Amino acid sequence: MELYIYDSDLNLQGVVEKITSLLWIRRYWAAGEFKLLAPATQDNIALLQMRRLVMLPRGKDAGEVRYIHLRKTLQGEELIEVQGRFLPCWIGKRVVLEPIMTTAPTPAIMQRIVRENVTAPRNPLRRISGIGIAPVNIERGNIDYQSEPYINALLALQRLGQASKLGFALTADVRARQFSFHVYDGRNLTAGQTVNPPAVFAVEFDNVLEQQFTHSTERLRSTAFVGGEDLPDVPRTVVETGELQAAGLDRAEVFIDAHDIAQRRWDSTGNLEVLPEEQYRALLIQRGIQQLELFAENITFTSRINPAANLRYRHDFDLGDRVTCLDRRWAVKINSRITEVTEIYQDSAQPQLEVTFGESQPTLADQIRFM
């Protein structure tokens, strides 16, 4: 297969015509990544440089080269290994510098994070040129939101996306030489709905070659107590959110420290501003809803999909879609979202597909943040 290599301004640098293997990992509410192994020819070494962009034919996802390793095998074969992350990692180069406190739909808040810290920040040195923000046609109600102080912008997007079940992407338009930030919602393709043709994955339908099922309540918490600013001689506001009626062994509690959400603050003119109690409690509840996503029940199907079966990848199903997974022998039937797709390329342009339905297992970095 061929891989197209561009610079950060989307000028074509050349084509990698032969590879040994490629893992192309797409994620719904996080930056994807890729791992490429290719012959270490002079052309490949010259093309695969740091910060170059790697793209598949006719694709819009691009991965930035962040790791290069050259080696020679015992058989004398010289190989170049390249790894990198998809373009949302550029958003991770910024922190949310100016606090955001607003009541608005989640897509609008996600766009605002990108606009104020990436595409049109006050400080022009913080701007990343060539990035636009695509319009959103997603109906969502307003939420009360206050950003954490100096939170990484990509992490802020991930938390908002997980809480609202919305995905995001930063795609490349080669012809226009432009990048575009998108917020999107996957289609509902579950069995039982009548709007779209359903996508049902099961071994008995010959569209699943291998699969694993994981059900974990190790991190599960049902109810959160969220504590606001902690000031001397001022009673601390604590709100309860989550499953408020959970009782007995079904109730698992956690305390979330949200002292960074201030009810009292000094404005630019030196006057003390105090948020109304109702508005302040709403901000604490929203923070609790976001953080409870880190303590959710984990139900995951990981399947190796047959790409030659009845459901066509990127047509009948794609990243972010909600589908039905079925295994009668295991007595498991779940409607779940496709949150990760790994495309595995080796000898042909037709990839093997490993699909994660539901929450993927936490990475080491996720677990450290959780702790």
Coordinates of C-alpha atoms in Angstrom, one line a residue:
M1 CA 0.0 0.0 0.0
E2 CA 1.0 3.6 -0.3
L3 CA 1.3 6.3 2.4
Y4 CA 1.4 10.0 1.6
I5 CA 3.8 12.2 3.5
Y6 CA 3.2 15.9 4.0
D7 CA 4.8 18.7 5.9
S8 CA 2.7 20.7 8.5
D9 CA 1.4 23.0 5.7
L10 CA 0.1 20.0 3.8
N11 CA 2.7 20.2 1.0
L12 CA 3.3 16.8 -0.4
Q13 CA 6.8 15.5 0.3
G14 CA 6.6 12.1 -1.3
V15 CA 5.1 8.6 -1.1
V16 CA 6.1 5.6 0.9
E17 CA 5.4 2.8 -1.6
K18 CA 6.2 -0.3 0.5
I19 CA 5.6 -1.0 4.1
T20 CA 6.2 -4.0 6.4
S21 CA 3.2 -3.2 8.7
L22 CA 1.0 -0.4 9.9
L23 CA -1.3 0.0 12.9
W24 CA -3.7 2.9 12.3
I25 CA -5.7 3.4 15.5
R26 CA -8.7 5.7 15.4
R27 CA -10.4 6.9 18.7
Y28 CA -13.7 8.6 19.2
W29 CA -13.0 11.0 22.0
A30 CA -9.2 11.0 22.1
A31 CA -6.3 11.5 19.7
G32 CA -5.6 8.3 17.7
E33 CA -2.1 7.0 17.0
F34 CA -0.2 5.0 14.4
K35 CA 2.8 2.7 14.4
L36 CA 4.6 2.1 11.1
L37 CA 7.3 -0.4 10.2
A38 CA 9.0 0.0 6.7
P39 CA 12.2 -0.9 4.9
A40 CA 14.9 1.6 5.8
T41 CA 15.6 2.8 2.3
Q42 CA 17.2 6.1 1.6
D43 CA 13.9 7.5 0.3
N44 CA 12.0 6.3 3.4
I45 CA 14.6 7.7 5.8
A46 CA 14.4 11.1 3.9
L47 CA 10.6 11.2 3.9
L48 CA 9.9 10.0 7.5
Q49 CA 11.2 12.9 9.5
M50 CA 10.0 14.4 12.7
R51 CA 6.8 16.4 12.5
R52 CA 6.0 15.1 9.0
L53 CA 2.3 14.1 8.5
V54 CA 1.4 10.6 7.4
M55 CA -1.9 10.0 5.6
L56 CA -3.7 7.0 4.0
P57 CA -4.9 7.3 0.4
R58 CA -8.3 9.2 0.2
G59 CA -8.2 9.7 4.0
K60 CA -8.7 12.8 6.1
D61 CA -7.0 11.6 9.3
A62 CA -3.3 12.5 9.6
G63 CA -0.7 11.4 12.0
E64 CA 2.2 13.5 13.1
V65 CA 5.6 11.7 13.3
R66 CA 6.9 11.8 16.9
Y67 CA 9.2 8.8 17.2
I68 CA 11.8 7.3 14.8
H69 CA 13.8 4.2 15.4
L70 CA 16.3 2.6 12.9
R71 CA 17.5 -0.9 13.4
K72 CA 19.2 -3.8 11.6
T73 CA 18.0 -7.4 12.1
L74 CA 20.1 -10.5 12.5
Q75 CA 19.3 -11.3 8.9
G76 CA 20.8 -7.9 7.8
E77 CA 17.4 -6.3 7.0
E78 CA 17.3 -2.6 7.8
L79 CA 14.0 -1.3 9.1
I80 CA 12.6 2.1 10.1
E81 CA 10.0 2.3 12.9
V82 CA 7.9 5.4 13.1
Q83 CA 5.2 6.2 15.6
G84 CA 3.0 9.2 16.1
R85 CA -0.4 10.6 17.1
F86 CA -3.3 12.0 15.1
L87 CA -3.7 15.7 14.7
P88 CA -5.9 16.4 17.8
C89 CA -2.5 16.1 19.6
W90 CA -1.9 19.6 18.4
I91 CA -4.7 20.8 20.6
G92 CA -2.8 19.1 23.5
K93 CA 0.0 21.6 23.0
R94 CA -2.1 24.2 24.7
V95 CA -3.6 24.7 28.1
V96 CA -6.9 26.5 28.8
L97 CA -5.2 29.7 29.7
E98 CA -8.2 32.0 30.4
P99 CA -10.9 30.4 32.6
I100 CA -14.2 29.5 30.9
M101 CA -17.4 29.8 32.8
T102 CA -20.5 29.5 30.7
T103 CA -24.0 28.0 30.3
A104 CA -24.1 26.6 26.8
P105 CA -24.5 23.3 24.7
T106 CA -21.5 21.0 25.0
P107 CA -20.5 21.3 21.3
A108 CA -20.3 25.1 21.6
I109 CA -18.1 24.8 24.7
M110 CA -15.7 22.4 22.9
Q111 CA -15.5 24.8 20.0
R112 CA -14.8 27.7 22.4
I113 CA -11.9 25.8 24.0
V114 CA -10.3 25.3 20.6
R115 CA -11.1 28.9 19.4
E116 CA -9.7 30.6 22.5
N117 CA -6.6 28.5 22.8
V118 CA -5.7 27.3 19.3
T119 CA -7.3 29.2 16.4
A120 CA -7.9 32.7 17.8
P121 CA -6.2 33.2 21.2
R122 CA -5.5 36.7 22.5
N123 CA -1.8 36.0 22.3
P124 CA -0.9 35.5 18.6
L125 CA 2.1 33.4 19.6
R126 CA -0.4 30.7 20.8
R127 CA -2.2 30.5 17.5
I128 CA -1.8 27.5 15.3
S129 CA -2.3 28.6 11.7
G130 CA -4.4 26.8 9.1
I131 CA -7.0 25.4 11.5
G132 CA -10.7 26.2 11.1
I133 CA -13.7 25.1 13.2
A134 CA -16.4 23.3 11.3
P135 CA -20.1 24.1 12.0
V136 CA -22.0 21.7 14.2
N137 CA -25.5 20.4 13.6
I138 CA -26.0 18.6 16.9
E139 CA -28.9 19.3 19.2
R140 CA -27.8 19.4 22.9
G141 CA -29.2 21.2 25.9
N142 CA -27.3 23.7 27.9
I143 CA -24.9 22.7 30.6
D144 CA -23.2 24.8 33.3
Y145 CA -19.5 24.6 32.8
Q146 CA -16.4 26.0 34.4
S147 CA -13.0 24.9 33.2
E148 CA -10.3 23.6 35.6
P149 CA -7.4 26.0 36.0
Y150 CA -4.8 25.6 33.3
I151 CA -6.2 22.2 32.2
N152 CA -4.7 20.8 29.1
A153 CA -7.0 21.7 26.2
L154 CA -7.1 18.2 24.7
L155 CA -7.9 16.7 28.2
A156 CA -10.7 19.2 28.6
L157 CA -12.2 18.1 25.2
Q158 CA -11.9 14.5 26.2
R159 CA -13.8 15.0 29.5
L160 CA -16.5 17.0 27.8
G161 CA -16.8 14.4 25.0
Q162 CA -17.0 11.4 27.3
A163 CA -19.6 13.1 29.5
S164 CA -21.8 14.0 26.5
K165 CA -20.9 11.0 24.3
L166 CA -19.7 13.2 21.5
G167 CA -16.6 12.6 19.5
F168 CA -14.1 15.1 18.0
A169 CA -11.5 15.1 15.3
L170 CA -9.0 17.4 13.6
T171 CA -8.9 16.5 9.9
A172 CA -6.8 17.5 6.9
D173 CA -8.1 18.8 3.6
V174 CA -5.2 18.3 1.3
R175 CA -6.6 20.1 -1.7
A176 CA -7.5 23.2 0.4
R177 CA -4.4 22.9 2.5
Q178 CA -6.6 23.4 5.6
F179 CA -7.2 21.6 8.8
S180 CA -10.7 21.5 10.4
F181 CA -11.8 20.8 14.0
H182 CA -15.1 18.8 14.1
V183 CA -17.4 17.8 16.9
Y184 CA -19.7 14.9 15.8
D185 CA -22.1 12.3 17.1
G186 CA -22.1 8.8 15.7
R187 CA -25.2 7.2 14.1
N188 CA -27.6 5.0 15.9
L189 CA -27.3 1.6 14.1
T190 CA -28.6 -0.6 17.0
A191 CA -31.1 -3.4 16.4
G192 CA -34.6 -2.2 17.1
Q193 CA -34.4 1.4 15.8
T194 CA -36.0 2.0 12.4
V195 CA -34.2 5.2 11.2
N196 CA -31.0 3.6 9.9
P197 CA -30.1 0.0 8.7
P198 CA -29.0 -1.8 11.8
A199 CA -25.5 -3.1 12.3
V200 CA -25.4 -6.3 14.4
F201 CA -22.0 -8.0 15.1
A202 CA -22.1 -11.7 16.0
V203 CA -20.0 -14.8 15.2
E204 CA -23.1 -16.5 13.8
F205 CA -23.4 -13.8 11.2
D206 CA -19.8 -14.4 10.1
N207 CA -18.8 -10.8 10.5
V208 CA -16.8 -11.4 13.7
L209 CA -13.7 -13.6 13.6
E210 CA -12.6 -13.4 17.2
Q211 CA -13.9 -11.5 20.2
Q212 CA -13.3 -10.8 23.9
F213 CA -15.9 -9.6 26.4
T214 CA -15.0 -7.7 29.6
H215 CA -17.3 -6.6 32.4
S216 CA -15.7 -4.8 35.3
T217 CA -17.0 -2.8 38.2
E218 CA -13.6 -2.3 39.8
R219 CA -13.7 1.5 39.5
L220 CA -17.5 1.9 39.7
R221 CA -18.9 4.6 41.8
S222 CA -22.7 5.4 41.7
T223 CA -22.9 8.6 43.6
A224 CA -20.5 11.6 44.0
F225 CA -20.3 14.3 46.6
V226 CA -18.7 17.4 45.1
G227 CA -17.0 19.9 47.3
G228 CA -16.6 23.5 46.2
E229 CA -14.2 26.2 47.2
D230 CA -12.7 25.6 50.7
L231 CA -12.2 28.9 52.5
P232 CA -11.5 29.7 56.2
D233 CA -14.6 30.6 58.2
V234 CA -16.9 29.9 55.2
P235 CA -19.1 26.8 55.1
R236 CA -18.1 24.6 52.2
T237 CA -20.7 23.9 49.6
V238 CA -21.1 20.2 48.9
V239 CA -23.6 18.8 46.4
E240 CA -24.6 15.3 45.6
T241 CA -24.9 14.0 42.0
G242 CA -25.1 10.7 40.1
E243 CA -27.6 8.0 41.1
L244 CA -29.2 9.8 44.0
Q245 CA -31.6 7.0 45.0
A246 CA -29.0 4.2 45.0
A247 CA -29.0 2.4 48.3
G248 CA -27.4 -0.5 50.2
L249 CA -24.7 -2.4 48.3
D250 CA -25.8 -0.7 45.0
R251 CA -24.6 2.6 46.4
A252 CA -20.8 3.3 45.9
E253 CA -19.8 6.8 46.9
V254 CA -16.8 9.1 46.0
F255 CA -15.8 12.6 47.0
I256 CA -14.7 14.9 44.2
D257 CA -12.6 18.0 45.2
A258 CA -13.7 20.9 43.1
H259 CA -12.1 23.7 45.2
D260 CA -11.0 25.4 42.0
I261 CA -14.6 26.3 41.1
A262 CA -14.8 29.6 43.0
Q263 CA -18.1 31.1 44.1
R264 CA -16.4 34.4 45.2
R265 CA -13.9 36.2 43.0
W266 CA -12.5 39.6 42.4
D267 CA -13.2 41.1 39.0
S268 CA -10.8 43.3 37.0
T269 CA -12.0 46.4 38.7
G270 CA -11.4 45.1 42.2
N271 CA -15.1 44.4 43.0
L272 CA -16.1 41.1 44.7
E273 CA -18.4 39.0 42.6
V274 CA -20.5 36.2 44.2
L275 CA -22.2 33.7 42.1
P276 CA -25.8 32.9 43.0
E277 CA -26.1 29.7 45.1
E278 CA -28.2 27.9 42.4
Q279 CA -25.7 28.7 39.6
Y280 CA -22.8 27.7 41.8
R281 CA -24.4 24.4 42.7
A282 CA -25.1 23.7 39.1
L283 CA -21.4 24.2 38.2
L284 CA -20.4 21.7 41.0
I285 CA -23.0 19.2 39.8
Q286 CA -21.7 19.4 36.2
R287 CA -18.1 18.8 37.4
G288 CA -19.4 15.8 39.3
I289 CA -21.1 14.4 36.2
Q290 CA -17.9 14.7 34.2
Q291 CA -15.7 13.1 36.9
L292 CA -18.1 10.2 37.4
E293 CA -17.3 9.1 33.9
L294 CA -13.9 8.1 35.3
F295 CA -15.7 5.8 37.8
A296 CA -18.1 4.2 35.3
E297 CA -18.9 0.5 34.9
N298 CA -16.7 -1.0 32.2
I299 CA -18.5 -3.2 29.6
T300 CA -16.4 -3.9 26.5
F301 CA -16.5 -6.1 23.4
T302 CA -13.2 -6.2 21.5
S303 CA -13.6 -8.0 18.2
R304 CA -11.6 -8.8 15.1
I305 CA -14.0 -8.0 12.3
N306 CA -14.3 -9.8 9.0
P307 CA -14.0 -6.9 6.5
A308 CA -15.4 -9.1 3.7
A309 CA -18.6 -9.9 5.5
N310 CA -22.1 -8.3 5.3
L311 CA -21.1 -5.0 7.0
R312 CA -18.7 -2.6 5.2
Y313 CA -16.4 -0.5 7.3
R314 CA -16.9 3.3 7.0
H315 CA -20.1 2.7 5.1
D316 CA -22.4 0.4 7.2
F317 CA -20.5 1.2 10.4
D318 CA -17.8 3.6 11.5
L319 CA -16.1 5.1 14.5
G320 CA -18.6 6.6 16.9
D321 CA -21.6 4.7 15.7
R322 CA -23.8 2.8 18.2
V323 CA -24.3 -0.8 17.2
T324 CA -25.5 -4.1 18.6
C325 CA -23.1 -6.8 19.7
L326 CA -24.5 -10.3 20.2
D327 CA -23.2 -13.7 21.4
R328 CA -25.9 -16.2 22.3
R329 CA -23.6 -18.7 23.8
W330 CA -22.2 -16.1 26.2
A331 CA -25.8 -14.8 26.8
V332 CA -24.5 -11.3 26.0
K333 CA -26.4 -8.7 23.9
I334 CA -25.4 -5.0 24.3
N335 CA -26.0 -1.8 22.4
S336 CA -22.7 0.0 22.5
R337 CA -20.7 2.7 20.8
I338 CA -17.6 2.0 18.6
T339 CA -15.0 3.9 20.5
E340 CA -11.8 2.6 18.9
V341 CA -10.9 1.0 15.5
T342 CA -7.5 -0.4 14.8
E343 CA -6.7 -0.9 11.1
I344 CA -3.9 -3.4 10.6
Y345 CA -2.1 -3.2 7.2
Q346 CA 0.5 -5.7 6.1
D347 CA 0.7 -7.2 2.6
S348 CA -2.4 -5.7 1.1
A349 CA -4.4 -2.4 1.1
Q350 CA -7.3 -4.4 2.7
P351 CA -6.9 -4.0 6.4
Q352 CA -7.7 -6.3 9.3
L353 CA -10.0 -4.6 11.7
E354 CA -9.9 -4.7 15.5
V355 CA -12.9 -2.9 16.9
T356 CA -13.6 -1.8 20.5
F357 CA -17.3 -1.6 21.4
G358 CA -17.8 0.4 24.6
E359 CA -15.2 1.9 26.9
S360 CA -11.7 0.7 26.0
Q361 CA -9.5 -0.4 28.9
P362 CA -7.7 2.5 30.6
T363 CA -4.2 3.2 29.6
L364 CA -1.4 3.7 32.2
A365 CA -1.7 7.5 31.8
D366 CA -5.5 7.3 32.3
Q367 CA -5.0 5.2 35.5
I368 CA -2.4 7.7 36.8
R369 CA -4.9 10.6 36.3
F370 CA -7.6 8.4 37.9
M371 CA -5.4 7.9 41.0

